[in-house]
């Protein structure tokens, strides 16, 4: 229920519910640590293809330490140290790296690499592979370029209906890792209804971190009047968190940086939920809370959620004997 605007004032405490889990996932932690260890081991510059994770604050921090972000390897001098981002790359980029005699460190998230492997396996079995995801997103472009056969990209039930394939075509589906769980369930159901011979992962490829963060938003949404999602505009999983809060009937805003918070958003509001996408650092959440505290007295509650204890090994190109020598984030 909406609070009584007439009774609300700047002195009215603002209830803040912090979603758990929120923020960095294991794939993002691994990617950032990979760049830091590469800088410690090889010295600057270390070239990173694409933003290592979709967050300007994270990239600026690494840039200050000597990372150079590029979109294409044509921008990289021959024989350089090159890191592939957590989103993965098409084979074309791997071939360009070999041709440029670069020392490659592949920070592709293992869960993204698993999707690449599944898509290749299904294509080798002679199935038409349907990739559920958003065209143009760097992870989707990477997956498309990791399979020799052309994939069919769909982002909606309508796009499944529009596929130019006979109903008895053997098909298989894989998904982008950062989609909305509920939207994807609908698309998978449409694929299964449309094609008689369908294969797909028993559990969809949407990663554990995406699922847990979405579930935490769903649980808090009934208790708040506004949701603030810390995350970059180009962060797929952060945008999905905004959509999930809105689907639950709560106005939601993406907050790429604390400075973008507008105090007018709090007018007539007594409770707010806060979460962060998998690539958003805790420091931005802290700064956002500081800004909220400048305008209202805060009553903060951290909600319990799924406890995550997943970690991924660093890329094999990084010397594992260095593990004890942690580099400060
Ligand atoms: Fe990996 Fe999921 Fe994190 Fe993406 S969001 S980097 S798939 S753990």
mmCIF file of C-alpha atoms and ligand atoms in Angstrom:
data_model
loop_
_atom_site.group_PDB
_atom_site.id
_atom_site.type_symbol
_atom_site.label_atom_id
_atom_site.label_comp_id
_atom_site.label_asym_id
_atom_site.label_seq_id
_atom_site.Cartn_x
_atom_site.Cartn_y
_atom_site.Cartn_z
ATOM 1 C CA UNK A 1 0.000 0.000 0.000
ATOM 2 C CA UNK A 2 1.302 3.469 -0.802
ATOM 3 C CA UNK A 3 2.205 5.599 2.164
ATOM 4 C CA UNK A 4 0.051 8.610 2.961
ATOM 5 C CA UNK A 5 1.882 11.393 1.144
ATOM 6 C CA UNK A 6 0.266 14.012 3.311
ATOM 7 C CA UNK A 7 1.796 12.481 6.439
ATOM 8 C CA UNK A 8 5.282 12.141 4.883
ATOM 9 C CA UNK A 9 8.041 14.623 5.647
ATOM 10 C CA UNK A 10 11.815 14.776 5.445
ATOM 11 C CA UNK A 11 11.807 13.653 9.102
ATOM 12 C CA UNK A 12 9.862 10.493 8.362
ATOM 13 C CA UNK A 13 12.317 7.572 8.629
ATOM 14 C CA UNK A 14 12.951 5.700 5.404
ATOM 15 C CA UNK A 15 12.904 1.934 5.759
ATOM 16 C CA UNK A 16 15.674 0.450 3.618
ATOM 17 C CA UNK A 17 15.613 -3.257 2.805
ATOM 18 C CA UNK A 18 18.898 -4.557 1.419
ATOM 19 C CA UNK A 19 18.488 -7.564 -0.855
ATOM 20 C CA UNK A 20 20.728 -10.581 -0.375
ATOM 21 C CA UNK A 21 22.563 -11.771 -2.331
ATOM 22 C CA UNK A 22 23.385 -8.663 -4.336
ATOM 23 C CA UNK A 23 26.383 -7.343 -6.250
ATOM 24 C CA UNK A 24 29.481 -9.215 -7.369
ATOM 25 C CA UNK A 25 29.170 -12.834 -8.496
ATOM 26 C CA UNK A 26 31.969 -15.393 -8.661
ATOM 27 C CA UNK A 27 32.540 -14.786 -12.389
ATOM 28 C CA UNK A 28 32.998 -11.054 -11.891
ATOM 29 C CA UNK A 29 35.310 -11.519 -8.875
ATOM 30 C CA UNK A 30 37.403 -13.906 -10.952
ATOM 31 C CA UNK A 31 37.571 -11.565 -13.953
ATOM 32 C CA UNK A 32 38.677 -8.579 -11.863
ATOM 33 C CA UNK A 33 41.259 -10.635 -9.985
ATOM 34 C CA UNK A 34 42.550 -11.952 -13.310
ATOM 35 C CA UNK A 35 43.292 -8.430 -14.550
ATOM 36 C CA UNK A 36 44.939 -7.459 -11.270
ATOM 37 C CA UNK A 37 47.134 -10.558 -11.208
ATOM 38 C CA UNK A 38 48.059 -10.089 -14.852
ATOM 39 C CA UNK A 39 49.145 -6.521 -14.096
ATOM 40 C CA UNK A 40 51.144 -7.706 -11.082
ATOM 41 C CA UNK A 41 52.788 -10.457 -13.105
ATOM 42 C CA UNK A 42 53.405 -8.770 -16.467
ATOM 43 C CA UNK A 43 53.295 -5.081 -15.616
ATOM 44 C CA UNK A 44 51.324 -2.430 -17.505
ATOM 45 C CA UNK A 45 49.932 -2.211 -20.051
ATOM 46 C CA UNK A 46 47.677 -5.227 -20.087
ATOM 47 C CA UNK A 47 45.027 -5.071 -22.803
ATOM 48 C CA UNK A 48 41.462 -6.143 -22.034
ATOM 49 C CA UNK A 49 39.052 -6.854 -24.872
ATOM 50 C CA UNK A 50 35.771 -5.160 -24.008
ATOM 51 C CA UNK A 51 34.938 -3.955 -20.471
ATOM 52 C CA UNK A 52 36.151 -6.787 -18.231
ATOM 53 C CA UNK A 53 32.718 -6.544 -16.543
ATOM 54 C CA UNK A 54 29.946 -4.072 -17.346
ATOM 55 C CA UNK A 55 30.745 -1.416 -14.768
ATOM 56 C CA UNK A 56 32.536 1.870 -15.406
ATOM 57 C CA UNK A 57 33.709 2.190 -11.796
ATOM 58 C CA UNK A 58 35.407 -1.205 -11.916
ATOM 59 C CA UNK A 59 36.977 -0.477 -15.296
ATOM 60 C CA UNK A 60 38.188 2.979 -14.228
ATOM 61 C CA UNK A 61 39.895 1.409 -11.196
ATOM 62 C CA UNK A 62 41.687 -1.123 -13.381
ATOM 63 C CA UNK A 63 42.530 1.521 -15.986
ATOM 64 C CA UNK A 64 44.263 3.531 -13.269
ATOM 65 C CA UNK A 65 46.426 0.479 -12.539
ATOM 66 C CA UNK A 66 47.458 0.023 -16.175
ATOM 67 C CA UNK A 67 44.675 -1.916 -17.917
ATOM 68 C CA UNK A 68 43.836 -0.699 -21.421
ATOM 69 C CA UNK A 69 40.340 -1.517 -22.647
ATOM 70 C CA UNK A 70 39.837 -2.086 -26.371
ATOM 71 C CA UNK A 71 36.913 -3.265 -28.469
ATOM 72 C CA UNK A 72 39.001 -4.826 -31.233
ATOM 73 C CA UNK A 73 42.407 -6.501 -31.172
ATOM 74 C CA UNK A 74 43.456 -4.361 -34.162
ATOM 75 C CA UNK A 75 44.014 -1.663 -31.497
ATOM 76 C CA UNK A 76 46.599 -3.829 -29.660
ATOM 77 C CA UNK A 77 50.352 -3.853 -30.489
ATOM 78 C CA UNK A 78 51.649 -7.300 -31.559
ATOM 79 C CA UNK A 79 52.921 -9.534 -28.784
ATOM 80 C CA UNK A 80 50.895 -7.921 -25.981
ATOM 81 C CA UNK A 81 49.179 -9.479 -22.969
ATOM 82 C CA UNK A 82 45.463 -9.648 -23.833
ATOM 83 C CA UNK A 83 42.626 -10.604 -21.494
ATOM 84 C CA UNK A 84 39.207 -11.703 -22.759
ATOM 85 C CA UNK A 85 36.327 -10.361 -20.664
ATOM 86 C CA UNK A 86 33.922 -12.429 -18.540
ATOM 87 C CA UNK A 87 31.347 -12.298 -21.353
ATOM 88 C CA UNK A 88 33.380 -14.502 -23.698
ATOM 89 C CA UNK A 89 34.561 -13.927 -27.262
ATOM 90 C CA UNK A 90 33.844 -15.353 -30.727
ATOM 91 C CA UNK A 91 36.440 -17.695 -32.224
ATOM 92 C CA UNK A 92 37.364 -14.959 -34.678
ATOM 93 C CA UNK A 93 38.871 -13.005 -31.765
ATOM 94 C CA UNK A 94 40.840 -16.034 -30.550
ATOM 95 C CA UNK A 95 42.245 -16.405 -34.074
ATOM 96 C CA UNK A 96 43.134 -12.711 -34.265
ATOM 97 C CA UNK A 97 44.930 -13.021 -30.920
ATOM 98 C CA UNK A 98 46.962 -15.956 -32.207
ATOM 99 C CA UNK A 99 47.800 -14.067 -35.423
ATOM 100 C CA UNK A 100 48.912 -11.053 -33.361
ATOM 101 C CA UNK A 101 51.189 -13.296 -31.214
ATOM 102 C CA UNK A 102 49.448 -12.061 -28.098
ATOM 103 C CA UNK A 103 49.725 -13.810 -24.738
ATOM 104 C CA UNK A 104 46.042 -14.506 -24.076
ATOM 105 C CA UNK A 105 44.448 -14.826 -20.645
ATOM 106 C CA UNK A 106 40.860 -15.957 -20.997
ATOM 107 C CA UNK A 107 38.633 -14.583 -18.215
ATOM 108 C CA UNK A 108 35.428 -15.870 -19.842
ATOM 109 C CA UNK A 109 33.156 -16.900 -16.965
ATOM 110 C CA UNK A 110 33.145 -20.716 -16.726
ATOM 111 C CA UNK A 111 29.328 -20.618 -16.839
ATOM 112 C CA UNK A 112 29.432 -18.755 -20.165
ATOM 113 C CA UNK A 113 32.049 -21.206 -21.464
ATOM 114 C CA UNK A 114 29.675 -24.037 -20.491
ATOM 115 C CA UNK A 115 26.981 -22.510 -22.730
ATOM 116 C CA UNK A 116 29.508 -22.377 -25.605
ATOM 117 C CA UNK A 117 30.262 -26.079 -25.081
ATOM 118 C CA UNK A 118 26.566 -27.038 -24.996
ATOM 119 C CA UNK A 119 25.803 -25.086 -28.182
ATOM 120 C CA UNK A 120 28.730 -26.741 -30.000
ATOM 121 C CA UNK A 121 27.640 -30.198 -28.828
ATOM 122 C CA UNK A 122 24.036 -29.723 -29.942
ATOM 123 C CA UNK A 123 25.178 -28.408 -33.336
ATOM 124 C CA UNK A 124 27.522 -31.408 -33.734
ATOM 125 C CA UNK A 125 24.523 -33.679 -33.075
ATOM 126 C CA UNK A 126 22.832 -32.135 -36.105
ATOM 127 C CA UNK A 127 20.315 -30.025 -34.196
ATOM 128 C CA UNK A 128 19.283 -26.491 -35.082
ATOM 129 C CA UNK A 129 20.420 -24.500 -32.067
ATOM 130 C CA UNK A 130 18.183 -21.757 -30.680
ATOM 131 C CA UNK A 131 19.981 -19.210 -28.524
ATOM 132 C CA UNK A 132 17.590 -17.474 -26.136
ATOM 133 C CA UNK A 133 19.075 -14.033 -25.548
ATOM 134 C CA UNK A 134 19.382 -10.447 -26.662
ATOM 135 C CA UNK A 135 20.942 -9.804 -30.075
ATOM 136 C CA UNK A 136 23.877 -7.428 -29.860
ATOM 137 C CA UNK A 137 24.773 -8.265 -26.241
ATOM 138 C CA UNK A 138 28.449 -9.118 -26.095
ATOM 139 C CA UNK A 139 27.841 -12.513 -24.463
ATOM 140 C CA UNK A 140 25.378 -13.484 -27.209
ATOM 141 C CA UNK A 141 27.793 -12.316 -29.917
ATOM 142 C CA UNK A 142 30.509 -14.444 -28.291
ATOM 143 C CA UNK A 143 28.301 -17.536 -28.187
ATOM 144 C CA UNK A 144 27.225 -17.049 -31.819
ATOM 145 C CA UNK A 145 30.881 -16.902 -32.828
ATOM 146 C CA UNK A 146 31.861 -20.022 -30.886
ATOM 147 C CA UNK A 147 29.731 -22.400 -32.978
ATOM 148 C CA UNK A 148 30.429 -23.217 -36.617
ATOM 149 C CA UNK A 149 26.727 -23.614 -37.468
ATOM 150 C CA UNK A 150 24.446 -20.550 -37.542
ATOM 151 C CA UNK A 151 22.310 -20.194 -34.394
ATOM 152 C CA UNK A 152 18.765 -18.816 -34.186
ATOM 153 C CA UNK A 153 18.558 -15.981 -31.643
ATOM 154 C CA UNK A 154 15.171 -15.435 -30.004
ATOM 155 C CA UNK A 155 14.208 -13.046 -27.230
ATOM 156 C CA UNK A 156 10.457 -13.601 -27.049
ATOM 157 C CA UNK A 157 7.665 -16.106 -27.555
ATOM 158 C CA UNK A 158 6.719 -14.217 -30.750
ATOM 159 C CA UNK A 159 10.213 -14.753 -32.151
ATOM 160 C CA UNK A 160 9.889 -18.496 -31.488
ATOM 161 C CA UNK A 161 6.638 -18.511 -33.491
ATOM 162 C CA UNK A 162 8.394 -16.671 -36.343
ATOM 163 C CA UNK A 163 11.263 -19.194 -36.685
ATOM 164 C CA UNK A 164 11.391 -20.505 -40.251
ATOM 165 C CA UNK A 165 11.830 -24.159 -39.268
ATOM 166 C CA UNK A 166 9.464 -27.145 -39.782
ATOM 167 C CA UNK A 167 7.842 -28.469 -36.589
ATOM 168 C CA UNK A 168 9.703 -31.803 -36.804
ATOM 169 C CA UNK A 169 13.162 -30.178 -36.978
ATOM 170 C CA UNK A 170 15.441 -31.520 -34.239
ATOM 171 C CA UNK A 171 16.234 -28.414 -32.183
ATOM 172 C CA UNK A 172 18.104 -27.582 -29.012
ATOM 173 C CA UNK A 173 18.172 -24.423 -26.959
ATOM 174 C CA UNK A 174 20.791 -22.670 -24.875
ATOM 175 C CA UNK A 175 20.361 -19.360 -23.068
ATOM 176 C CA UNK A 176 22.244 -16.205 -22.252
ATOM 177 C CA UNK A 177 23.266 -16.463 -18.591
ATOM 178 C CA UNK A 178 21.695 -13.225 -17.377
ATOM 179 C CA UNK A 179 18.071 -13.411 -18.534
ATOM 180 C CA UNK A 180 14.855 -13.133 -16.552
ATOM 181 C CA UNK A 181 14.051 -16.585 -15.194
ATOM 182 C CA UNK A 182 10.307 -16.217 -15.762
ATOM 183 C CA UNK A 183 10.582 -14.759 -19.294
ATOM 184 C CA UNK A 184 12.926 -17.582 -20.250
ATOM 185 C CA UNK A 185 10.583 -20.242 -18.863
ATOM 186 C CA UNK A 186 7.874 -18.912 -21.212
ATOM 187 C CA UNK A 187 10.201 -18.970 -24.218
ATOM 188 C CA UNK A 188 11.382 -22.523 -23.456
ATOM 189 C CA UNK A 189 7.756 -23.643 -23.143
ATOM 190 C CA UNK A 190 7.023 -22.061 -26.547
ATOM 191 C CA UNK A 191 10.003 -23.892 -28.121
ATOM 192 C CA UNK A 192 8.885 -27.207 -26.635
ATOM 193 C CA UNK A 193 5.322 -26.623 -27.854
ATOM 194 C CA UNK A 194 6.469 -25.635 -31.350
ATOM 195 C CA UNK A 195 9.018 -28.443 -31.976
ATOM 196 C CA UNK A 196 8.444 -32.154 -31.370
ATOM 197 C CA UNK A 197 12.149 -33.011 -30.875
ATOM 198 C CA UNK A 198 13.675 -30.519 -28.443
ATOM 199 C CA UNK A 199 16.779 -30.792 -26.296
ATOM 200 C CA UNK A 200 17.915 -28.325 -23.701
ATOM 201 C CA UNK A 201 19.703 -28.149 -20.382
ATOM 202 C CA UNK A 202 17.779 -29.738 -17.530
ATOM 203 C CA UNK A 203 18.226 -26.557 -15.606
ATOM 204 C CA UNK A 204 18.334 -23.549 -17.920
ATOM 205 C CA UNK A 205 21.679 -21.822 -18.408
ATOM 206 C CA UNK A 206 20.670 -18.723 -16.465
ATOM 207 C CA UNK A 207 23.440 -18.631 -13.902
ATOM 208 C CA UNK A 208 23.092 -19.169 -10.156
ATOM 209 C CA UNK A 209 23.978 -15.515 -9.422
ATOM 210 C CA UNK A 210 21.321 -14.151 -11.775
ATOM 211 C CA UNK A 211 18.684 -16.468 -10.348
ATOM 212 C CA UNK A 212 19.551 -15.693 -6.711
ATOM 213 C CA UNK A 213 19.537 -11.904 -7.250
ATOM 214 C CA UNK A 214 16.210 -12.067 -9.068
ATOM 215 C CA UNK A 215 14.677 -14.210 -6.323
ATOM 216 C CA UNK A 216 15.865 -11.761 -3.645
ATOM 217 C CA UNK A 217 14.131 -8.888 -5.480
ATOM 218 C CA UNK A 218 10.918 -10.875 -5.796
ATOM 219 C CA UNK A 219 10.909 -11.594 -2.062
ATOM 220 C CA UNK A 220 11.439 -7.973 -1.024
ATOM 221 C CA UNK A 221 9.213 -6.302 -3.622
ATOM 222 C CA UNK A 222 5.919 -6.754 -1.701
ATOM 223 C CA UNK A 223 7.424 -4.898 1.280
ATOM 224 C CA UNK A 224 8.710 -1.749 -0.441
ATOM 225 C CA UNK A 225 7.354 1.176 -2.442
ATOM 226 C CA UNK A 226 10.439 1.759 -4.592
ATOM 227 C CA UNK A 227 13.337 -0.421 -5.755
ATOM 228 C CA UNK A 228 16.783 0.989 -6.513
ATOM 229 C CA UNK A 229 19.011 -1.297 -8.568
ATOM 230 C CA UNK A 230 22.677 -0.367 -8.614
ATOM 231 C CA UNK A 231 24.131 -1.331 -11.968
ATOM 232 C CA UNK A 232 25.385 -0.069 -15.294
ATOM 233 C CA UNK A 233 23.038 0.785 -18.152
ATOM 234 C CA UNK A 234 24.674 -1.882 -20.329
ATOM 235 C CA UNK A 235 24.486 -4.542 -17.601
ATOM 236 C CA UNK A 236 21.980 -7.179 -18.714
ATOM 237 C CA UNK A 237 21.448 -8.737 -15.291
ATOM 238 C CA UNK A 238 20.945 -5.308 -13.651
ATOM 239 C CA UNK A 239 18.294 -4.352 -16.208
ATOM 240 C CA UNK A 240 16.515 -7.643 -15.553
ATOM 241 C CA UNK A 241 16.410 -6.826 -11.816
ATOM 242 C CA UNK A 242 14.661 -3.538 -12.631
ATOM 243 C CA UNK A 243 12.132 -5.395 -14.792
ATOM 244 C CA UNK A 244 11.502 -7.994 -12.101
ATOM 245 C CA UNK A 245 10.745 -5.354 -9.471
ATOM 246 C CA UNK A 246 8.407 -3.590 -11.917
ATOM 247 C CA UNK A 247 6.712 -6.880 -12.825
ATOM 248 C CA UNK A 248 6.075 -7.297 -9.096
ATOM 249 C CA UNK A 249 4.267 -3.958 -9.126
ATOM 250 C CA UNK A 250 7.013 -1.784 -7.608
ATOM 251 C CA UNK A 251 8.448 1.286 -9.355
ATOM 252 C CA UNK A 252 12.146 0.629 -9.922
ATOM 253 C CA UNK A 253 15.110 2.672 -11.053
ATOM 254 C CA UNK A 254 18.522 1.712 -12.329
ATOM 255 C CA UNK A 255 21.232 3.655 -10.474
ATOM 256 C CA UNK A 256 24.581 3.472 -12.324
ATOM 257 C CA UNK A 257 26.247 5.840 -9.824
ATOM 258 C CA UNK A 258 25.175 7.370 -6.505
ATOM 259 C CA UNK A 259 25.301 10.863 -8.064
ATOM 260 C CA UNK A 260 22.429 9.845 -10.333
ATOM 261 C CA UNK A 261 20.092 9.362 -7.373
ATOM 262 C CA UNK A 262 17.407 12.076 -7.369
ATOM 263 C CA UNK A 263 15.980 12.971 -3.914
ATOM 264 C CA UNK A 264 12.634 13.653 -5.608
ATOM 265 C CA UNK A 265 12.285 9.868 -5.979
ATOM 266 C CA UNK A 266 11.731 9.654 -2.209
ATOM 267 C CA UNK A 267 8.767 12.007 -2.116
ATOM 268 C CA UNK A 268 5.857 10.181 -0.495
ATOM 269 C CA UNK A 269 7.960 7.035 -0.057
ATOM 270 C CA UNK A 270 8.370 5.254 3.294
ATOM 271 C CA UNK A 271 10.275 2.153 2.213
ATOM 272 C CA UNK A 272 12.842 1.331 -0.434
ATOM 273 C CA UNK A 273 14.518 -1.893 -1.561
ATOM 274 C CA UNK A 274 18.140 -1.826 -2.712
ATOM 275 C CA UNK A 275 19.962 -4.418 -4.749
ATOM 276 C CA UNK A 276 22.874 -4.469 -7.202
ATOM 277 C CA UNK A 277 23.651 -6.332 -10.389
ATOM 278 C CA UNK A 278 26.416 -8.923 -10.510
ATOM 279 C CA UNK A 279 28.952 -6.442 -11.887
ATOM 280 C CA UNK A 280 28.217 -3.578 -9.452
ATOM 281 C CA UNK A 281 30.723 -3.001 -6.649
ATOM 282 C CA UNK A 282 29.603 -2.608 -3.020
ATOM 283 C CA UNK A 283 31.187 0.856 -2.882
ATOM 284 C CA UNK A 284 28.424 2.280 -5.104
ATOM 285 C CA UNK A 285 25.753 0.806 -2.810
ATOM 286 C CA UNK A 286 27.521 2.379 0.183
ATOM 287 C CA UNK A 287 27.628 5.750 -1.578
ATOM 288 C CA UNK A 288 23.955 5.491 -2.516
ATOM 289 C CA UNK A 289 23.032 4.791 1.112
ATOM 290 C CA UNK A 290 25.120 7.794 2.193
ATOM 291 C CA UNK A 291 23.145 9.954 -0.232
ATOM 292 C CA UNK A 292 19.827 8.596 1.034
ATOM 293 C CA UNK A 293 20.970 9.386 4.589
ATOM 294 C CA UNK A 294 21.495 13.026 3.624
ATOM 295 C CA UNK A 295 17.788 13.349 2.919
ATOM 296 C CA UNK A 296 16.122 10.984 5.384
ATOM 297 C CA UNK A 297 16.764 9.135 8.610
ATOM 298 C CA UNK A 298 17.357 5.541 7.563
ATOM 299 C CA UNK A 299 16.126 2.361 9.181
ATOM 300 C CA UNK A 300 18.229 -0.279 7.392
ATOM 301 C CA UNK A 301 17.472 -3.989 7.381
ATOM 302 C CA UNK A 302 19.533 -6.557 5.468
ATOM 303 C CA UNK A 303 17.270 -9.380 4.332
ATOM 304 C CA UNK A 304 18.608 -12.922 4.549
ATOM 305 C CA UNK A 305 18.788 -14.729 1.240
ATOM 306 C CA UNK A 306 20.514 -17.653 -0.385
ATOM 307 C CA UNK A 307 24.061 -17.963 0.928
ATOM 308 C CA UNK A 308 26.470 -18.171 -2.020
ATOM 309 C CA UNK A 309 29.744 -20.028 -1.625
ATOM 310 C CA UNK A 310 30.694 -20.493 -5.270
ATOM 311 C CA UNK A 311 34.199 -19.610 -6.414
ATOM 312 C CA UNK A 312 35.884 -20.284 -9.728
ATOM 313 C CA UNK A 313 39.545 -21.166 -10.319
ATOM 314 C CA UNK A 314 41.537 -18.426 -11.958
ATOM 315 C CA UNK A 315 42.365 -18.880 -15.674
ATOM 316 C CA UNK A 316 45.158 -21.393 -16.137
ATOM 317 C CA UNK A 317 47.332 -18.703 -17.732
ATOM 318 C CA UNK A 318 47.567 -17.008 -14.322
ATOM 319 C CA UNK A 319 50.144 -18.660 -12.097
ATOM 320 C CA UNK A 320 48.176 -20.414 -9.380
ATOM 321 C CA UNK A 321 51.227 -20.491 -7.138
ATOM 322 C CA UNK A 322 50.694 -16.741 -6.817
ATOM 323 C CA UNK A 323 47.314 -17.198 -5.147
ATOM 324 C CA UNK A 324 48.577 -16.233 -1.704
ATOM 325 C CA UNK A 325 49.837 -12.920 -3.073
ATOM 326 C CA UNK A 326 46.452 -11.207 -3.221
ATOM 327 C CA UNK A 327 46.397 -7.871 -4.931
ATOM 328 C CA UNK A 328 44.220 -5.257 -3.268
ATOM 329 C CA UNK A 329 40.974 -4.421 -5.130
HETATM 330 FE FE1 LIG B 1 29.296 -15.771 -14.607
HETATM 331 FE FE2 LIG B 1 26.748 -15.455 -13.879
HETATM 332 FE FE3 LIG B 1 28.550 -13.750 -13.048
HETATM 333 FE FE4 LIG B 1 27.862 -13.771 -15.630
HETATM 334 S S1 LIG B 1 26.560 -13.220 -13.896
HETATM 335 S S2 LIG B 1 29.947 -13.626 -14.808
HETATM 336 S S3 LIG B 1 27.516 -15.987 -15.919
HETATM 337 S S4 LIG B 1 28.479 -15.958 -12.520
#
